[in-house]
């Protein structure tokens, strides 16, 4: 579920107060969930019974515990570190200088990628609208939830671009819209428009809006432009407000179809729906695309994350001759 929990400002629960503080910093909801998870684990590990007991000096011990006892990856340890630094430095106003701990040194695995023919074969095995979602992941480099959270106004058919709002790291970015899927995308948008009209007749035409927008522009919840491009088949009831709304499709339904297609085609790779995004970056790099452009299209904050694709296609040793081919 990607809709933030409803919070009572006067709640005295520690996690509620922490969530409120996180939201004042305008962090993405996924970041909020990750921070709360790791902070809760940290608290349980140290058997804290009150906020006053939390101490930044305990962070190194916990981070080493994650490496030695739980064998976590470098990225997982880094996520936990970010959460605990936020807790102690930002929320509790404690010093976190000079933290020394054993860092995870698991080897970074190269991402699995489809060949172009494999990607197209998997896509052609999918049913609508999952097929269109997969085409956006492979053709535009979207993460699965970025595709599912697209709103109608995020699609620019004239300039052939897609805007991803509040992506990973709470950043907006723009990426390419493939010419080849525009006709099918127009059909999908026409379907959404008609469905929205029918929902309006039943009084169910309101969609979830991010909290700040919901407060400032409440009328937008009923507008066509804010409807999801890939809406759920059913109207659901918000357990907090009781409001009936049509949310977007669930990621697990897309993932299941993609997994089944990969198995059916007997593609012997550890692949998933996310493999389409890796394949997008690899194809562009193979065609001479530069890393900075790919970084922007994928929304990577660090160019080092994008550079891994040079290893996938062997560009890091481009021009190197094998000893067997020496004269």
mmCIF file of N, CA, C and O in Angstrom, residues 219-257:
data_model
loop_
_atom_site.group_PDB
_atom_site.id
_atom_site.type_symbol
_atom_site.label_atom_id
_atom_site.label_comp_id
_atom_site.label_asym_id
_atom_site.label_seq_id
_atom_site.Cartn_x
_atom_site.Cartn_y
_atom_site.Cartn_z
ATOM 1 N N UNK A 219 -10.485 19.841 -4.927
ATOM 2 C CA UNK A 219 -11.336 19.555 -6.083
ATOM 3 C C UNK A 219 -10.635 18.673 -7.111
ATOM 4 O O UNK A 219 -11.282 18.029 -7.942
ATOM 5 N N UNK A 220 -9.294 18.632 -7.062
ATOM 6 C CA UNK A 220 -8.557 17.846 -8.048
ATOM 7 C C UNK A 220 -8.775 16.342 -7.873
ATOM 8 O O UNK A 220 -8.485 15.571 -8.782
ATOM 9 N N UNK A 221 -9.239 15.952 -6.719
ATOM 10 C CA UNK A 221 -9.473 14.524 -6.468
ATOM 11 C C UNK A 221 -10.509 13.945 -7.422
ATOM 12 O O UNK A 221 -10.540 12.734 -7.664
ATOM 13 N N UNK A 222 -11.366 14.806 -7.968
ATOM 14 C CA UNK A 222 -12.414 14.349 -8.880
ATOM 15 C C UNK A 222 -12.088 14.637 -10.350
ATOM 16 O O UNK A 222 -12.883 14.336 -11.233
ATOM 17 N N UNK A 223 -10.922 15.231 -10.610
ATOM 18 C CA UNK A 223 -10.588 15.612 -11.980
ATOM 19 C C UNK A 223 -10.036 14.423 -12.770
ATOM 20 O O UNK A 223 -9.395 13.533 -12.214
ATOM 21 N N UNK A 224 -10.281 14.444 -14.060
ATOM 22 C CA UNK A 224 -9.803 13.370 -14.941
ATOM 23 C C UNK A 224 -8.281 13.325 -14.979
ATOM 24 O O UNK A 224 -7.674 12.251 -14.983
ATOM 25 N N UNK A 225 -7.638 14.476 -14.977
ATOM 26 C CA UNK A 225 -6.186 14.537 -15.091
ATOM 27 C C UNK A 225 -5.439 13.859 -13.963
ATOM 28 O O UNK A 225 -4.281 13.453 -14.137
ATOM 29 N N UNK A 226 -6.097 13.723 -12.804
ATOM 30 C CA UNK A 226 -5.439 13.095 -11.666
ATOM 31 C C UNK A 226 -5.775 11.608 -11.535
ATOM 32 O O UNK A 226 -5.319 10.943 -10.607
ATOM 33 N N UNK A 227 -6.571 11.086 -12.438
ATOM 34 C CA UNK A 227 -6.890 9.661 -12.390
ATOM 35 C C UNK A 227 -5.667 8.828 -12.756
ATOM 36 O O UNK A 227 -4.806 9.256 -13.523
ATOM 37 N N UNK A 228 -5.605 7.634 -12.208
ATOM 38 C CA UNK A 228 -4.493 6.732 -12.510
ATOM 39 C C UNK A 228 -4.626 6.204 -13.936
ATOM 40 O O UNK A 228 -5.723 5.886 -14.390
ATOM 41 N N UNK A 229 -3.495 6.088 -14.624
ATOM 42 C CA UNK A 229 -3.493 5.551 -15.985
ATOM 43 C C UNK A 229 -3.849 4.063 -15.967
ATOM 44 O O UNK A 229 -4.460 3.550 -16.901
ATOM 45 N N UNK A 230 -3.485 3.393 -14.873
ATOM 46 C CA UNK A 230 -3.770 1.967 -14.740
ATOM 47 C C UNK A 230 -4.597 1.725 -13.479
ATOM 48 O O UNK A 230 -4.079 1.267 -12.457
ATOM 49 N N UNK A 231 -5.892 2.048 -13.555
ATOM 50 C CA UNK A 231 -6.742 1.926 -12.376
ATOM 51 C C UNK A 231 -7.082 0.484 -12.032
ATOM 52 O O UNK A 231 -7.065 -0.404 -12.889
ATOM 53 N N UNK A 232 -7.386 0.289 -10.773
ATOM 54 C CA UNK A 232 -7.834 -1.027 -10.315
ATOM 55 C C UNK A 232 -9.200 -1.340 -10.918
ATOM 56 O O UNK A 232 -9.974 -0.434 -11.247
ATOM 57 N N UNK A 233 -9.514 -2.621 -11.025
ATOM 58 C CA UNK A 233 -10.811 -3.023 -11.568
ATOM 59 C C UNK A 233 -11.942 -2.717 -10.586
ATOM 60 O O UNK A 233 -13.087 -2.514 -10.990
ATOM 61 N N UNK A 234 -11.621 -2.714 -9.312
ATOM 62 C CA UNK A 234 -12.654 -2.502 -8.293
ATOM 63 C C UNK A 234 -12.472 -1.182 -7.549
ATOM 64 O O UNK A 234 -11.360 -0.694 -7.386
ATOM 65 N N UNK A 235 -13.596 -0.643 -7.113
ATOM 66 C CA UNK A 235 -13.585 0.482 -6.181
ATOM 67 C C UNK A 235 -13.261 -0.087 -4.807
ATOM 68 O O UNK A 235 -13.770 -1.135 -4.423
ATOM 69 N N UNK A 236 -12.395 0.589 -4.067
ATOM 70 C CA UNK A 236 -12.060 0.124 -2.723
ATOM 71 C C UNK A 236 -12.398 1.193 -1.697
ATOM 72 O O UNK A 236 -12.515 2.375 -2.030
ATOM 73 N N UNK A 237 -12.555 0.757 -0.475
ATOM 74 C CA UNK A 237 -12.923 1.657 0.616
ATOM 75 C C UNK A 237 -11.688 1.983 1.443
ATOM 76 O O UNK A 237 -10.996 1.084 1.926
ATOM 77 N N UNK A 238 -11.394 3.269 1.566
ATOM 78 C CA UNK A 238 -10.267 3.697 2.379
ATOM 79 C C UNK A 238 -10.575 3.367 3.837
ATOM 80 O O UNK A 238 -11.544 3.879 4.398
ATOM 81 N N UNK A 239 -9.777 2.487 4.479
ATOM 82 C CA UNK A 239 -10.071 2.067 5.854
ATOM 83 C C UNK A 239 -9.972 3.193 6.873
ATOM 84 O O UNK A 239 -10.502 3.082 7.976
ATOM 85 N N UNK A 240 -9.309 4.304 6.503
ATOM 86 C CA UNK A 240 -9.152 5.404 7.451
ATOM 87 C C UNK A 240 -10.312 6.385 7.368
ATOM 88 O O UNK A 240 -10.899 6.765 8.371
ATOM 89 N N UNK A 241 -10.653 6.797 6.147
ATOM 90 C CA UNK A 241 -11.682 7.827 5.978
ATOM 91 C C UNK A 241 -13.045 7.261 5.609
ATOM 92 O O UNK A 241 -14.061 7.937 5.747
ATOM 93 N N UNK A 242 -13.056 5.998 5.129
ATOM 94 C CA UNK A 242 -14.312 5.412 4.673
ATOM 95 C C UNK A 242 -14.681 5.836 3.267
ATOM 96 O O UNK A 242 -15.703 5.404 2.722
ATOM 97 N N UNK A 243 -13.845 6.680 2.639
ATOM 98 C CA UNK A 243 -14.097 7.166 1.292
ATOM 99 C C UNK A 243 -13.906 6.050 0.271
ATOM 100 O O UNK A 243 -12.931 5.314 0.315
ATOM 101 N N UNK A 244 -14.875 5.916 -0.643
ATOM 102 C CA UNK A 244 -14.765 4.940 -1.726
ATOM 103 C C UNK A 244 -13.961 5.552 -2.864
ATOM 104 O O UNK A 244 -14.268 6.653 -3.326
ATOM 105 N N UNK A 245 -12.923 4.822 -3.311
ATOM 106 C CA UNK A 245 -12.041 5.344 -4.340
ATOM 107 C C UNK A 245 -11.581 4.220 -5.258
ATOM 108 O O UNK A 245 -11.607 3.054 -4.885
ATOM 109 N N UNK A 246 -11.145 4.619 -6.456
ATOM 110 C CA UNK A 246 -10.523 3.657 -7.362
ATOM 111 C C UNK A 246 -9.012 3.904 -7.323
ATOM 112 O O UNK A 246 -8.535 4.924 -7.802
ATOM 113 N N UNK A 247 -8.300 2.954 -6.753
ATOM 114 C CA UNK A 247 -6.854 3.075 -6.641
ATOM 115 C C UNK A 247 -6.211 2.536 -7.919
ATOM 116 O O UNK A 247 -6.915 2.153 -8.859
ATOM 117 N N UNK A 248 -4.890 2.480 -7.957
ATOM 118 C CA UNK A 248 -4.223 1.903 -9.127
ATOM 119 C C UNK A 248 -4.072 0.387 -8.972
ATOM 120 O O UNK A 248 -4.285 -0.169 -7.887
ATOM 121 N N UNK A 249 -3.713 -0.285 -10.031
ATOM 122 C CA UNK A 249 -3.477 -1.724 -10.000
ATOM 123 C C UNK A 249 -2.391 -2.061 -8.979
ATOM 124 O O UNK A 249 -1.531 -1.239 -8.671
ATOM 125 N N UNK A 250 -2.421 -3.285 -8.483
ATOM 126 C CA UNK A 250 -1.410 -3.729 -7.536
ATOM 127 C C UNK A 250 -0.195 -4.272 -8.285
ATOM 128 O O UNK A 250 -0.327 -4.918 -9.326
ATOM 129 N N UNK A 251 0.986 -4.018 -7.722
ATOM 130 C CA UNK A 251 2.203 -4.469 -8.386
ATOM 131 C C UNK A 251 2.301 -5.988 -8.463
ATOM 132 O O UNK A 251 2.843 -6.536 -9.425
ATOM 133 N N UNK A 252 1.770 -6.683 -7.476
ATOM 134 C CA UNK A 252 1.917 -8.143 -7.479
ATOM 135 C C UNK A 252 1.198 -8.808 -8.643
ATOM 136 O O UNK A 252 1.632 -9.863 -9.112
ATOM 137 N N UNK A 253 0.114 -8.208 -9.122
ATOM 138 C CA UNK A 253 -0.587 -8.794 -10.261
ATOM 139 C C UNK A 253 0.259 -8.691 -11.532
ATOM 140 O O UNK A 253 0.276 -9.597 -12.370
ATOM 141 N N UNK A 254 0.982 -7.582 -11.674
ATOM 142 C CA UNK A 254 1.886 -7.397 -12.813
ATOM 143 C C UNK A 254 3.071 -8.348 -12.694
ATOM 144 O O UNK A 254 3.449 -9.027 -13.656
ATOM 145 N N UNK A 255 3.655 -8.408 -11.501
ATOM 146 C CA UNK A 255 4.816 -9.262 -11.281
ATOM 147 C C UNK A 255 4.494 -10.731 -11.557
ATOM 148 O O UNK A 255 5.323 -11.447 -12.130
ATOM 149 N N UNK A 256 3.311 -11.162 -11.174
ATOM 150 C CA UNK A 256 2.922 -12.558 -11.385
ATOM 151 C C UNK A 256 2.838 -12.888 -12.867
ATOM 152 O O UNK A 256 3.320 -13.935 -13.316
ATOM 153 N N UNK A 257 2.228 -11.993 -13.637
ATOM 154 C CA UNK A 257 2.122 -12.229 -15.079
ATOM 155 C C UNK A 257 3.492 -12.278 -15.745
ATOM 156 O O UNK A 257 3.748 -13.130 -16.605
#
